[in-house]
Amino acid sequence: MTTTGVFKDAVSAAVRAYFDKTKEDILDKVYGSELFSEYEADVPAEQLSGVAGPGLGTLTLEGQQYGSNELWEEYKKTVSLRKYTSELSWTKEDAHFVFGKASEAKRQMKLGSIASNAIRPLIGNINVDVAKMFYLANGTTFFTGGDAVALVASNHPIRKTGSTQTNIVTSNAVLSADGVQTAVNQMNRFQSMNGRDLLPVRRLRLVVPKELTATACQIRDSLYGPSNANLGLQKSSASQMMKAQGIDFDVLTLPDISSSYAAYWWLVDLDRAKERFFLVWGWKPEMASDTVGDHGTYKVDADVMFGPSALGWQWIIQSTGAGV
């Protein structure tokens, strides 16, 4: 049937041209894209690895042997890539009446609809998996760190010292100005594998579910104590106290965080996350080059392969908001 060939050409040419022009715009709708770095994996089970700097030098007297030092390797993490697929179909009648006889405007509208709706479900998969890195961070059902514990845990090992650190906010504080400042203080004591404190946080994002957005924005914007009568400068206002500490502070809502985790909140340091939190691509969302026809129904496939992953834990701190 000639309709099959004509529509195949339409999909492989016009629709794919539309898709190629807009896929980056569509990918910009991935929530929280500022939180992670992106790169394409060379192999399906690629390893993330890194090296921390050496520890302190050794006090040495004249003529003594110089003290030895070494670089400390981060715990390696193998990336887990997941493939998600979506298939859309249309009928011969669509092809005949919409593409054969419709106006040019309607054709463009239909072509655009096919292109955008073919990959929109896959963008949803990306958003859901990025959100899972947060709300499932204190378990190992979705992600296990290279140090063999959850991304958020009380027992992250430090190679040089043999001690452990926690990236859980003290007492799992309820989201408040005081709780945020407590988390900042803890992050400023996070250590690298060489046992040395990392640079102070400078670009912070308060990551919350939809239920906490208003509270988070109040904390960010209120100059004075938002929830008490003693109106001193509140500790976490972006324009006053955070700025005074040299911190760029803002709020980011991840809509795909499950409502079961409505009290949870996180702080992410973007500078640390740039080198530690990754969205690793096998390939970005794309449509198949072929359209398949079967008994008057035509189908086009779309798929994506990716995996959020992390090297270390020092870029994030979490509170369940339980206050205990």
PDB file of C-alpha atoms in Angstrom:
ATOM      1  CA  MET A   1       0.000   0.000   0.000  1.00  0.00           C
ATOM      2  CA  THR A   2       1.445   3.335  -0.984  1.00  0.00           C
ATOM      3  CA  THR A   3       0.179   4.951   2.213  1.00  0.00           C
ATOM      4  CA  THR A   4       2.611   2.850   4.227  1.00  0.00           C
ATOM      5  CA  GLY A   5       5.572   4.083   2.260  1.00  0.00           C
ATOM      6  CA  VAL A   6       4.449   7.689   2.287  1.00  0.00           C
ATOM      7  CA  PHE A   7       3.870   7.703   6.027  1.00  0.00           C
ATOM      8  CA  LYS A   8       7.127   5.897   6.646  1.00  0.00           C
ATOM      9  CA  ASP A   9       8.874   8.679   4.795  1.00  0.00           C
ATOM     10  CA  ALA A  10       6.966  11.233   6.819  1.00  0.00           C
ATOM     11  CA  VAL A  11       8.016   9.644  10.072  1.00  0.00           C
ATOM     12  CA  SER A  12      11.601   8.983   9.116  1.00  0.00           C
ATOM     13  CA  ALA A  13      12.063  12.433   7.594  1.00  0.00           C
ATOM     14  CA  ALA A  14       9.696  15.093   8.886  1.00  0.00           C
ATOM     15  CA  VAL A  15       9.066  13.673  12.330  1.00  0.00           C
ATOM     16  CA  ARG A  16      12.665  12.766  12.911  1.00  0.00           C
ATOM     17  CA  ALA A  17      13.762  16.192  11.713  1.00  0.00           C
ATOM     18  CA  TYR A  18      11.338  17.728  14.191  1.00  0.00           C
ATOM     19  CA  PHE A  19      12.647  15.430  16.906  1.00  0.00           C
ATOM     20  CA  ASP A  20      16.274  16.212  16.114  1.00  0.00           C
ATOM     21  CA  LYS A  21      15.605  19.940  16.394  1.00  0.00           C
ATOM     22  CA  THR A  22      13.794  19.753  19.697  1.00  0.00           C
ATOM     23  CA  LYS A  23      15.235  16.862  21.666  1.00  0.00           C
ATOM     24  CA  GLU A  24      17.581  19.095  23.621  1.00  0.00           C
ATOM     25  CA  ASP A  25      14.719  21.401  24.544  1.00  0.00           C
ATOM     26  CA  ILE A  26      12.710  18.410  25.677  1.00  0.00           C
ATOM     27  CA  LEU A  27      15.627  17.082  27.697  1.00  0.00           C
ATOM     28  CA  ASP A  28      15.834  20.447  29.418  1.00  0.00           C
ATOM     29  CA  LYS A  29      12.544  19.499  31.085  1.00  0.00           C
ATOM     30  CA  VAL A  30      14.289  16.851  33.147  1.00  0.00           C
ATOM     31  CA  TYR A  31      13.799  18.076  36.701  1.00  0.00           C
ATOM     32  CA  GLY A  32      16.931  18.772  38.705  1.00  0.00           C
ATOM     33  CA  SER A  33      19.322  18.804  35.749  1.00  0.00           C
ATOM     34  CA  GLU A  34      21.570  21.270  37.597  1.00  0.00           C
ATOM     35  CA  LEU A  35      22.199  18.654  40.269  1.00  0.00           C
ATOM     36  CA  PHE A  36      24.176  16.235  38.124  1.00  0.00           C
ATOM     37  CA  SER A  37      26.748  16.001  35.353  1.00  0.00           C
ATOM     38  CA  GLU A  38      26.031  14.046  32.178  1.00  0.00           C
ATOM     39  CA  TYR A  39      28.259  11.812  30.120  1.00  0.00           C
ATOM     40  CA  GLU A  40      27.956   8.860  27.747  1.00  0.00           C
ATOM     41  CA  ALA A  41      29.201   5.474  28.912  1.00  0.00           C
ATOM     42  CA  ASP A  42      31.697   3.637  26.702  1.00  0.00           C
ATOM     43  CA  VAL A  43      30.644   0.207  27.999  1.00  0.00           C
ATOM     44  CA  PRO A  44      27.414  -0.999  29.669  1.00  0.00           C
ATOM     45  CA  ALA A  45      29.031  -1.658  33.067  1.00  0.00           C
ATOM     46  CA  GLU A  46      31.357   1.330  33.211  1.00  0.00           C
ATOM     47  CA  GLN A  47      33.150   2.118  36.465  1.00  0.00           C
ATOM     48  CA  LEU A  48      33.263   5.484  38.149  1.00  0.00           C
ATOM     49  CA  SER A  49      36.542   6.109  39.913  1.00  0.00           C
ATOM     50  CA  GLY A  50      38.470   8.994  41.370  1.00  0.00           C
ATOM     51  CA  VAL A  51      41.440   9.877  43.541  1.00  0.00           C
ATOM     52  CA  ALA A  52      41.472  12.137  46.588  1.00  0.00           C
ATOM     53  CA  GLY A  53      44.517  14.267  47.363  1.00  0.00           C
ATOM     54  CA  PRO A  54      47.272  13.210  49.750  1.00  0.00           C
ATOM     55  CA  GLY A  55      47.079  13.743  53.495  1.00  0.00           C
ATOM     56  CA  LEU A  56      49.132  16.225  55.499  1.00  0.00           C
ATOM     57  CA  GLY A  57      52.916  16.345  55.287  1.00  0.00           C
ATOM     58  CA  THR A  58      55.153  14.947  58.026  1.00  0.00           C
ATOM     59  CA  LEU A  59      57.176  17.097  60.451  1.00  0.00           C
ATOM     60  CA  THR A  60      60.780  16.291  59.506  1.00  0.00           C
ATOM     61  CA  LEU A  61      64.043  17.264  61.194  1.00  0.00           C
ATOM     62  CA  GLU A  62      67.208  18.165  59.322  1.00  0.00           C
ATOM     63  CA  GLY A  63      68.750  15.109  57.733  1.00  0.00           C
ATOM     64  CA  GLN A  64      65.785  12.856  58.420  1.00  0.00           C
ATOM     65  CA  GLN A  65      64.110  10.714  55.783  1.00  0.00           C
ATOM     66  CA  TYR A  66      61.203  12.514  54.245  1.00  0.00           C
ATOM     67  CA  GLY A  67      57.819  11.274  55.457  1.00  0.00           C
ATOM     68  CA  SER A  68      55.919   9.127  52.998  1.00  0.00           C
ATOM     69  CA  ASN A  69      52.576  10.207  51.598  1.00  0.00           C
ATOM     70  CA  GLU A  70      50.083   8.795  49.137  1.00  0.00           C
ATOM     71  CA  LEU A  71      46.977   9.502  47.129  1.00  0.00           C
ATOM     72  CA  TRP A  72      43.788   7.899  48.381  1.00  0.00           C
ATOM     73  CA  GLU A  73      41.460   6.276  45.893  1.00  0.00           C
ATOM     74  CA  GLU A  74      37.721   6.757  46.064  1.00  0.00           C
ATOM     75  CA  TYR A  75      35.560   3.650  46.292  1.00  0.00           C
ATOM     76  CA  LYS A  76      34.825   2.593  42.719  1.00  0.00           C
ATOM     77  CA  LYS A  77      31.239   2.340  41.553  1.00  0.00           C
ATOM     78  CA  THR A  78      29.993   0.330  38.570  1.00  0.00           C
ATOM     79  CA  VAL A  79      27.262   2.143  36.656  1.00  0.00           C
ATOM     80  CA  SER A  80      23.916   0.381  36.275  1.00  0.00           C
ATOM     81  CA  LEU A  81      22.208   1.354  33.021  1.00  0.00           C
ATOM     82  CA  ARG A  82      18.473   0.772  32.586  1.00  0.00           C
ATOM     83  CA  LYS A  83      16.645   0.621  29.276  1.00  0.00           C
ATOM     84  CA  TYR A  84      13.111   2.013  29.013  1.00  0.00           C
ATOM     85  CA  THR A  85      10.937   1.676  25.907  1.00  0.00           C
ATOM     86  CA  SER A  86       7.725   3.128  24.535  1.00  0.00           C
ATOM     87  CA  GLU A  87       5.718   2.232  21.416  1.00  0.00           C
ATOM     88  CA  LEU A  88       3.124   4.459  19.737  1.00  0.00           C
ATOM     89  CA  SER A  89       0.727   3.334  17.030  1.00  0.00           C
ATOM     90  CA  TRP A  90      -1.676   4.892  14.523  1.00  0.00           C
ATOM     91  CA  THR A  91      -3.998   3.544  11.845  1.00  0.00           C
ATOM     92  CA  LYS A  92      -4.199   3.642   8.089  1.00  0.00           C
ATOM     93  CA  GLU A  93      -7.076   6.087   8.495  1.00  0.00           C
ATOM     94  CA  ASP A  94      -4.753   8.467  10.368  1.00  0.00           C
ATOM     95  CA  ALA A  95      -2.235   8.202   7.590  1.00  0.00           C
ATOM     96  CA  HIS A  96      -4.837   8.697   4.851  1.00  0.00           C
ATOM     97  CA  PHE A  97      -6.957  11.514   6.225  1.00  0.00           C
ATOM     98  CA  VAL A  98      -4.523  13.373   8.444  1.00  0.00           C
ATOM     99  CA  PHE A  99      -1.443  13.168   6.270  1.00  0.00           C
ATOM    100  CA  GLY A 100      -3.024  12.629   2.913  1.00  0.00           C
ATOM    101  CA  LYS A 101      -5.750  15.283   2.991  1.00  0.00           C
ATOM    102  CA  ALA A 102      -5.213  17.524   5.989  1.00  0.00           C
ATOM    103  CA  SER A 103      -3.862  21.048   5.714  1.00  0.00           C
ATOM    104  CA  GLU A 104      -0.173  21.677   6.150  1.00  0.00           C
ATOM    105  CA  ALA A 105      -0.794  23.125   9.618  1.00  0.00           C
ATOM    106  CA  LYS A 106      -2.584  19.971  10.742  1.00  0.00           C
ATOM    107  CA  ARG A 107       0.160  17.809   9.313  1.00  0.00           C
ATOM    108  CA  GLN A 108       2.781  19.724  11.227  1.00  0.00           C
ATOM    109  CA  MET A 109       0.699  19.467  14.390  1.00  0.00           C
ATOM    110  CA  LYS A 110       0.308  15.712  14.004  1.00  0.00           C
ATOM    111  CA  LEU A 111       3.968  15.187  13.196  1.00  0.00           C
ATOM    112  CA  GLY A 112       4.972  17.225  16.225  1.00  0.00           C
ATOM    113  CA  SER A 113       2.572  15.272  18.409  1.00  0.00           C
ATOM    114  CA  ILE A 114       4.044  11.949  17.304  1.00  0.00           C
ATOM    115  CA  ALA A 115       7.596  13.144  17.903  1.00  0.00           C
ATOM    116  CA  SER A 116       7.006  14.682  21.325  1.00  0.00           C
ATOM    117  CA  ASN A 117       4.686  11.972  22.638  1.00  0.00           C
ATOM    118  CA  ALA A 118       7.032   9.234  21.485  1.00  0.00           C
ATOM    119  CA  ILE A 119       9.721  10.381  23.906  1.00  0.00           C
ATOM    120  CA  ARG A 120       7.720  12.099  26.656  1.00  0.00           C
ATOM    121  CA  PRO A 121       7.194   8.824  28.568  1.00  0.00           C
ATOM    122  CA  LEU A 122      10.954   8.278  28.513  1.00  0.00           C
ATOM    123  CA  ILE A 123      11.598  11.737  29.946  1.00  0.00           C
ATOM    124  CA  GLY A 124       9.217  10.674  32.699  1.00  0.00           C
ATOM    125  CA  ASN A 125      11.368   7.606  33.353  1.00  0.00           C
ATOM    126  CA  ILE A 126      14.421   9.839  33.725  1.00  0.00           C
ATOM    127  CA  ASN A 127      12.644  12.120  36.193  1.00  0.00           C
ATOM    128  CA  VAL A 128      11.430   9.180  38.259  1.00  0.00           C
ATOM    129  CA  ASP A 129      14.873   7.563  38.483  1.00  0.00           C
ATOM    130  CA  VAL A 130      16.583  10.837  39.401  1.00  0.00           C
ATOM    131  CA  ALA A 131      13.980  11.304  42.149  1.00  0.00           C
ATOM    132  CA  LYS A 132      14.607   7.745  43.386  1.00  0.00           C
ATOM    133  CA  MET A 133      18.261   8.611  43.949  1.00  0.00           C
ATOM    134  CA  PHE A 134      16.947  10.955  46.629  1.00  0.00           C
ATOM    135  CA  TYR A 135      13.901   9.424  48.267  1.00  0.00           C
ATOM    136  CA  LEU A 136      15.383   5.900  48.252  1.00  0.00           C
ATOM    137  CA  ALA A 137      18.838   7.150  49.245  1.00  0.00           C
ATOM    138  CA  ASN A 138      18.848   5.637  52.736  1.00  0.00           C
ATOM    139  CA  GLY A 139      18.316   2.117  51.393  1.00  0.00           C
ATOM    140  CA  THR A 140      19.983  -0.116  48.823  1.00  0.00           C
ATOM    141  CA  THR A 141      16.948  -1.184  46.778  1.00  0.00           C
ATOM    142  CA  PHE A 142      17.717   1.338  44.024  1.00  0.00           C
ATOM    143  CA  PHE A 143      21.357   2.364  44.493  1.00  0.00           C
ATOM    144  CA  THR A 144      24.288   1.087  46.553  1.00  0.00           C
ATOM    145  CA  GLY A 145      27.418   3.198  46.834  1.00  0.00           C
ATOM    146  CA  GLY A 146      30.904   2.010  46.014  1.00  0.00           C
ATOM    147  CA  ASP A 147      31.570   1.742  49.745  1.00  0.00           C
ATOM    148  CA  ALA A 148      28.861  -0.974  49.906  1.00  0.00           C
ATOM    149  CA  VAL A 149      26.398   1.095  51.938  1.00  0.00           C
ATOM    150  CA  ALA A 150      23.444   3.255  50.976  1.00  0.00           C
ATOM    151  CA  LEU A 151      24.008   6.685  49.452  1.00  0.00           C
ATOM    152  CA  VAL A 152      22.737   8.187  52.709  1.00  0.00           C
ATOM    153  CA  ALA A 153      24.129   6.289  55.707  1.00  0.00           C
ATOM    154  CA  SER A 154      25.670   6.773  59.136  1.00  0.00           C
ATOM    155  CA  ASN A 155      28.719   4.618  58.422  1.00  0.00           C
ATOM    156  CA  HIS A 156      30.536   5.825  55.313  1.00  0.00           C
ATOM    157  CA  PRO A 157      34.148   4.610  55.675  1.00  0.00           C
ATOM    158  CA  ILE A 158      37.129   6.955  55.281  1.00  0.00           C
ATOM    159  CA  ARG A 159      40.059   5.026  53.787  1.00  0.00           C
ATOM    160  CA  LYS A 160      42.992   6.761  55.495  1.00  0.00           C
ATOM    161  CA  THR A 161      41.668   6.983  59.022  1.00  0.00           C
ATOM    162  CA  GLY A 162      39.450   3.912  59.155  1.00  0.00           C
ATOM    163  CA  SER A 163      36.769   6.050  60.777  1.00  0.00           C
ATOM    164  CA  THR A 164      33.241   6.597  59.466  1.00  0.00           C
ATOM    165  CA  GLN A 165      31.080   9.622  58.730  1.00  0.00           C
ATOM    166  CA  THR A 166      27.363  10.199  58.431  1.00  0.00           C
ATOM    167  CA  ASN A 167      25.420  12.228  55.890  1.00  0.00           C
ATOM    168  CA  ILE A 168      22.188  12.129  57.874  1.00  0.00           C
ATOM    169  CA  VAL A 169      21.130  15.445  59.394  1.00  0.00           C
ATOM    170  CA  THR A 170      21.426  15.363  63.188  1.00  0.00           C
ATOM    171  CA  SER A 171      18.222  14.020  64.777  1.00  0.00           C
ATOM    172  CA  ASN A 172      16.627  13.881  61.294  1.00  0.00           C
ATOM    173  CA  ALA A 173      15.575  17.485  61.842  1.00  0.00           C
ATOM    174  CA  VAL A 174      12.223  18.753  60.623  1.00  0.00           C
ATOM    175  CA  LEU A 175      12.694  21.186  57.732  1.00  0.00           C
ATOM    176  CA  SER A 176      13.400  24.556  59.324  1.00  0.00           C
ATOM    177  CA  ALA A 177      15.965  27.347  59.195  1.00  0.00           C
ATOM    178  CA  ASP A 178      17.832  25.816  62.135  1.00  0.00           C
ATOM    179  CA  GLY A 179      17.711  22.356  60.536  1.00  0.00           C
ATOM    180  CA  VAL A 180      19.159  23.655  57.272  1.00  0.00           C
ATOM    181  CA  GLN A 181      22.007  25.418  59.095  1.00  0.00           C
ATOM    182  CA  THR A 182      22.733  22.246  61.065  1.00  0.00           C
ATOM    183  CA  ALA A 183      23.005  20.368  57.765  1.00  0.00           C
ATOM    184  CA  VAL A 184      25.329  23.028  56.325  1.00  0.00           C
ATOM    185  CA  ASN A 185      27.610  22.723  59.358  1.00  0.00           C
ATOM    186  CA  GLN A 186      27.720  18.947  58.947  1.00  0.00           C
ATOM    187  CA  MET A 187      28.515  19.176  55.230  1.00  0.00           C
ATOM    188  CA  ASN A 188      31.382  21.523  55.988  1.00  0.00           C
ATOM    189  CA  ARG A 189      32.924  18.701  58.076  1.00  0.00           C
ATOM    190  CA  PHE A 190      32.624  16.035  55.406  1.00  0.00           C
ATOM    191  CA  GLN A 191      35.965  14.427  54.659  1.00  0.00           C
ATOM    192  CA  SER A 192      37.605  13.012  51.574  1.00  0.00           C
ATOM    193  CA  MET A 193      39.295   9.618  51.556  1.00  0.00           C
ATOM    194  CA  ASN A 194      42.486  11.291  52.819  1.00  0.00           C
ATOM    195  CA  GLY A 195      40.794  12.238  56.091  1.00  0.00           C
ATOM    196  CA  ARG A 196      40.821  15.964  55.329  1.00  0.00           C
ATOM    197  CA  ASP A 197      37.792  18.260  55.341  1.00  0.00           C
ATOM    198  CA  LEU A 198      36.452  19.235  51.939  1.00  0.00           C
ATOM    199  CA  LEU A 199      36.168  22.867  50.885  1.00  0.00           C
ATOM    200  CA  PRO A 200      33.176  24.617  52.480  1.00  0.00           C
ATOM    201  CA  VAL A 201      29.912  24.370  50.571  1.00  0.00           C
ATOM    202  CA  ARG A 202      29.340  27.263  48.206  1.00  0.00           C
ATOM    203  CA  ARG A 203      26.415  26.462  45.892  1.00  0.00           C
ATOM    204  CA  LEU A 204      23.638  24.774  47.842  1.00  0.00           C
ATOM    205  CA  ARG A 205      20.280  23.499  46.684  1.00  0.00           C
ATOM    206  CA  LEU A 206      17.577  22.556  49.162  1.00  0.00           C
ATOM    207  CA  VAL A 207      15.825  19.643  47.418  1.00  0.00           C
ATOM    208  CA  VAL A 208      12.264  18.947  48.550  1.00  0.00           C
ATOM    209  CA  PRO A 209       9.077  17.131  47.516  1.00  0.00           C
ATOM    210  CA  LYS A 210       6.060  19.164  46.428  1.00  0.00           C
ATOM    211  CA  GLU A 211       4.615  19.126  49.940  1.00  0.00           C
ATOM    212  CA  LEU A 212       7.585  21.076  51.358  1.00  0.00           C
ATOM    213  CA  THR A 213       8.014  23.643  48.588  1.00  0.00           C
ATOM    214  CA  ALA A 214       6.220  26.458  50.436  1.00  0.00           C
ATOM    215  CA  THR A 215       8.162  25.820  53.652  1.00  0.00           C
ATOM    216  CA  ALA A 216      11.449  25.683  51.752  1.00  0.00           C
ATOM    217  CA  CYS A 217      10.710  28.953  49.954  1.00  0.00           C
ATOM    218  CA  GLN A 218       9.791  30.591  53.267  1.00  0.00           C
ATOM    219  CA  ILE A 219      13.115  29.516  54.735  1.00  0.00           C
ATOM    220  CA  ARG A 220      14.949  30.831  51.681  1.00  0.00           C
ATOM    221  CA  ASP A 221      13.147  34.180  51.430  1.00  0.00           C
ATOM    222  CA  SER A 222      12.307  35.176  54.992  1.00  0.00           C
ATOM    223  CA  LEU A 223      14.822  37.598  56.513  1.00  0.00           C
ATOM    224  CA  TYR A 224      13.527  37.124  60.025  1.00  0.00           C
ATOM    225  CA  GLY A 225      12.525  34.111  62.079  1.00  0.00           C
ATOM    226  CA  PRO A 226       9.542  32.784  60.129  1.00  0.00           C
ATOM    227  CA  SER A 227       7.999  30.633  62.839  1.00  0.00           C
ATOM    228  CA  ASN A 228       8.630  32.386  66.138  1.00  0.00           C
ATOM    229  CA  ALA A 229       8.115  35.728  67.847  1.00  0.00           C
ATOM    230  CA  ASN A 230      11.826  36.472  68.354  1.00  0.00           C
ATOM    231  CA  LEU A 231      12.471  38.119  65.043  1.00  0.00           C
ATOM    232  CA  GLY A 232      16.217  37.982  64.747  1.00  0.00           C
ATOM    233  CA  LEU A 233      17.800  37.300  61.379  1.00  0.00           C
ATOM    234  CA  GLN A 234      16.914  33.715  60.541  1.00  0.00           C
ATOM    235  CA  LYS A 235      19.857  31.473  59.814  1.00  0.00           C
ATOM    236  CA  SER A 236      19.054  30.245  56.303  1.00  0.00           C
ATOM    237  CA  SER A 237      17.773  33.260  54.384  1.00  0.00           C
ATOM    238  CA  ALA A 238      19.388  33.330  50.962  1.00  0.00           C
ATOM    239  CA  SER A 239      19.897  37.100  50.842  1.00  0.00           C
ATOM    240  CA  GLN A 240      21.265  37.532  54.367  1.00  0.00           C
ATOM    241  CA  MET A 241      22.791  34.725  56.410  1.00  0.00           C
ATOM    242  CA  MET A 242      23.576  32.335  53.553  1.00  0.00           C
ATOM    243  CA  LYS A 243      25.063  35.181  51.540  1.00  0.00           C
ATOM    244  CA  ALA A 244      27.111  36.231  54.560  1.00  0.00           C
ATOM    245  CA  GLN A 245      28.607  32.731  54.618  1.00  0.00           C
ATOM    246  CA  GLY A 246      29.431  32.977  50.909  1.00  0.00           C
ATOM    247  CA  ILE A 247      26.741  30.474  49.958  1.00  0.00           C
ATOM    248  CA  ASP A 248      24.499  30.626  46.903  1.00  0.00           C
ATOM    249  CA  PHE A 249      21.286  29.077  48.261  1.00  0.00           C
ATOM    250  CA  ASP A 250      18.122  28.106  46.406  1.00  0.00           C
ATOM    251  CA  VAL A 251      15.216  25.659  46.466  1.00  0.00           C
ATOM    252  CA  LEU A 252      14.592  22.851  43.993  1.00  0.00           C
ATOM    253  CA  THR A 253      11.429  20.726  43.947  1.00  0.00           C
ATOM    254  CA  LEU A 254      11.461  17.226  42.481  1.00  0.00           C
ATOM    255  CA  PRO A 255       7.793  16.484  41.662  1.00  0.00           C
ATOM    256  CA  ASP A 256       8.407  12.752  41.282  1.00  0.00           C
ATOM    257  CA  ILE A 257       9.385  12.250  44.913  1.00  0.00           C
ATOM    258  CA  SER A 258       6.722   9.919  46.283  1.00  0.00           C
ATOM    259  CA  SER A 259       4.168  11.411  48.704  1.00  0.00           C
ATOM    260  CA  SER A 260       5.223   8.715  51.185  1.00  0.00           C
ATOM    261  CA  TYR A 261       8.401  10.783  51.640  1.00  0.00           C
ATOM    262  CA  ALA A 262       6.616  14.126  52.027  1.00  0.00           C
ATOM    263  CA  ALA A 263       8.650  15.127  55.121  1.00  0.00           C
ATOM    264  CA  TYR A 264      12.073  14.276  53.640  1.00  0.00           C
ATOM    265  CA  TRP A 265      14.516  16.978  52.537  1.00  0.00           C
ATOM    266  CA  TRP A 266      18.055  17.116  51.202  1.00  0.00           C
ATOM    267  CA  LEU A 267      20.898  19.568  50.710  1.00  0.00           C
ATOM    268  CA  VAL A 268      23.111  19.187  47.645  1.00  0.00           C
ATOM    269  CA  ASP A 269      26.337  21.078  47.078  1.00  0.00           C
ATOM    270  CA  LEU A 270      26.475  21.658  43.320  1.00  0.00           C
ATOM    271  CA  ASP A 271      30.251  21.986  43.200  1.00  0.00           C
ATOM    272  CA  ARG A 272      30.740  18.590  44.832  1.00  0.00           C
ATOM    273  CA  ALA A 273      27.877  17.046  42.849  1.00  0.00           C
ATOM    274  CA  LYS A 274      29.498  18.138  39.586  1.00  0.00           C
ATOM    275  CA  GLU A 275      32.291  15.632  40.205  1.00  0.00           C
ATOM    276  CA  ARG A 276      30.271  13.018  42.100  1.00  0.00           C
ATOM    277  CA  PHE A 277      26.654  12.771  40.890  1.00  0.00           C
ATOM    278  CA  PHE A 278      26.128  11.652  37.295  1.00  0.00           C
ATOM    279  CA  LEU A 279      23.393  10.882  34.827  1.00  0.00           C
ATOM    280  CA  VAL A 280      25.144   8.328  32.645  1.00  0.00           C
ATOM    281  CA  TRP A 281      23.745   7.768  29.167  1.00  0.00           C
ATOM    282  CA  GLY A 282      23.831   4.596  27.144  1.00  0.00           C
ATOM    283  CA  TRP A 283      21.859   6.689  24.697  1.00  0.00           C
ATOM    284  CA  LYS A 284      19.453   9.594  25.031  1.00  0.00           C
ATOM    285  CA  PRO A 285      15.753   9.237  24.135  1.00  0.00           C
ATOM    286  CA  GLU A 286      15.401   8.449  20.448  1.00  0.00           C
ATOM    287  CA  MET A 287      12.876   7.146  17.963  1.00  0.00           C
ATOM    288  CA  ALA A 288      13.411   4.085  15.803  1.00  0.00           C
ATOM    289  CA  SER A 289      14.325   4.783  12.198  1.00  0.00           C
ATOM    290  CA  ASP A 290      11.737   2.294  10.896  1.00  0.00           C
ATOM    291  CA  THR A 291       7.950   2.356  11.040  1.00  0.00           C
ATOM    292  CA  VAL A 292       6.320  -1.090  11.268  1.00  0.00           C
ATOM    293  CA  GLY A 293       2.960  -1.759   9.585  1.00  0.00           C
ATOM    294  CA  ASP A 294       0.641  -4.618  10.558  1.00  0.00           C
ATOM    295  CA  HIS A 295      -3.012  -5.048   9.416  1.00  0.00           C
ATOM    296  CA  GLY A 296      -3.574  -1.352   8.901  1.00  0.00           C
ATOM    297  CA  THR A 297      -1.845  -0.275  12.101  1.00  0.00           C
ATOM    298  CA  TYR A 298       1.547   1.414  12.114  1.00  0.00           C
ATOM    299  CA  LYS A 299       3.945   1.536  15.023  1.00  0.00           C
ATOM    300  CA  VAL A 300       7.076   3.438  15.923  1.00  0.00           C
ATOM    301  CA  ASP A 301       9.340   2.587  18.841  1.00  0.00           C
ATOM    302  CA  ALA A 302      11.275   4.909  21.128  1.00  0.00           C
ATOM    303  CA  ASP A 303      13.770   4.024  23.814  1.00  0.00           C
ATOM    304  CA  VAL A 304      16.394   5.342  26.192  1.00  0.00           C
ATOM    305  CA  MET A 305      19.197   3.773  28.205  1.00  0.00           C
ATOM    306  CA  PHE A 306      20.606   5.619  31.191  1.00  0.00           C
ATOM    307  CA  GLY A 307      21.443   5.313  34.850  1.00  0.00           C
ATOM    308  CA  PRO A 308      21.885   7.863  37.639  1.00  0.00           C
ATOM    309  CA  SER A 309      24.991   7.062  39.642  1.00  0.00           C
ATOM    310  CA  ALA A 310      27.281   8.573  42.231  1.00  0.00           C
ATOM    311  CA  LEU A 311      30.945   8.510  43.165  1.00  0.00           C
ATOM    312  CA  GLY A 312      30.999   8.982  46.905  1.00  0.00           C
ATOM    313  CA  TRP A 313      28.387  10.577  49.150  1.00  0.00           C
ATOM    314  CA  GLN A 314      29.929  13.885  50.184  1.00  0.00           C
ATOM    315  CA  TRP A 315      27.717  15.908  47.849  1.00  0.00           C
ATOM    316  CA  ILE A 316      24.445  15.186  49.669  1.00  0.00           C
ATOM    317  CA  ILE A 317      22.905  15.172  53.137  1.00  0.00           C
ATOM    318  CA  GLN A 318      19.414  13.992  54.028  1.00  0.00           C
ATOM    319  CA  SER A 319      16.836  14.344  56.750  1.00  0.00           C
ATOM    320  CA  THR A 320      13.696  12.230  57.014  1.00  0.00           C
ATOM    321  CA  GLY A 321      12.049  15.177  58.776  1.00  0.00           C
ATOM    322  CA  ALA A 322      11.021  12.883  61.611  1.00  0.00           C
ATOM    323  CA  GLY A 323      12.701  14.999  64.267  1.00  0.00           C
ATOM    324  CA  VAL A 324      14.134  11.975  66.061  1.00  0.00           C
TER     325      VAL A 324
END
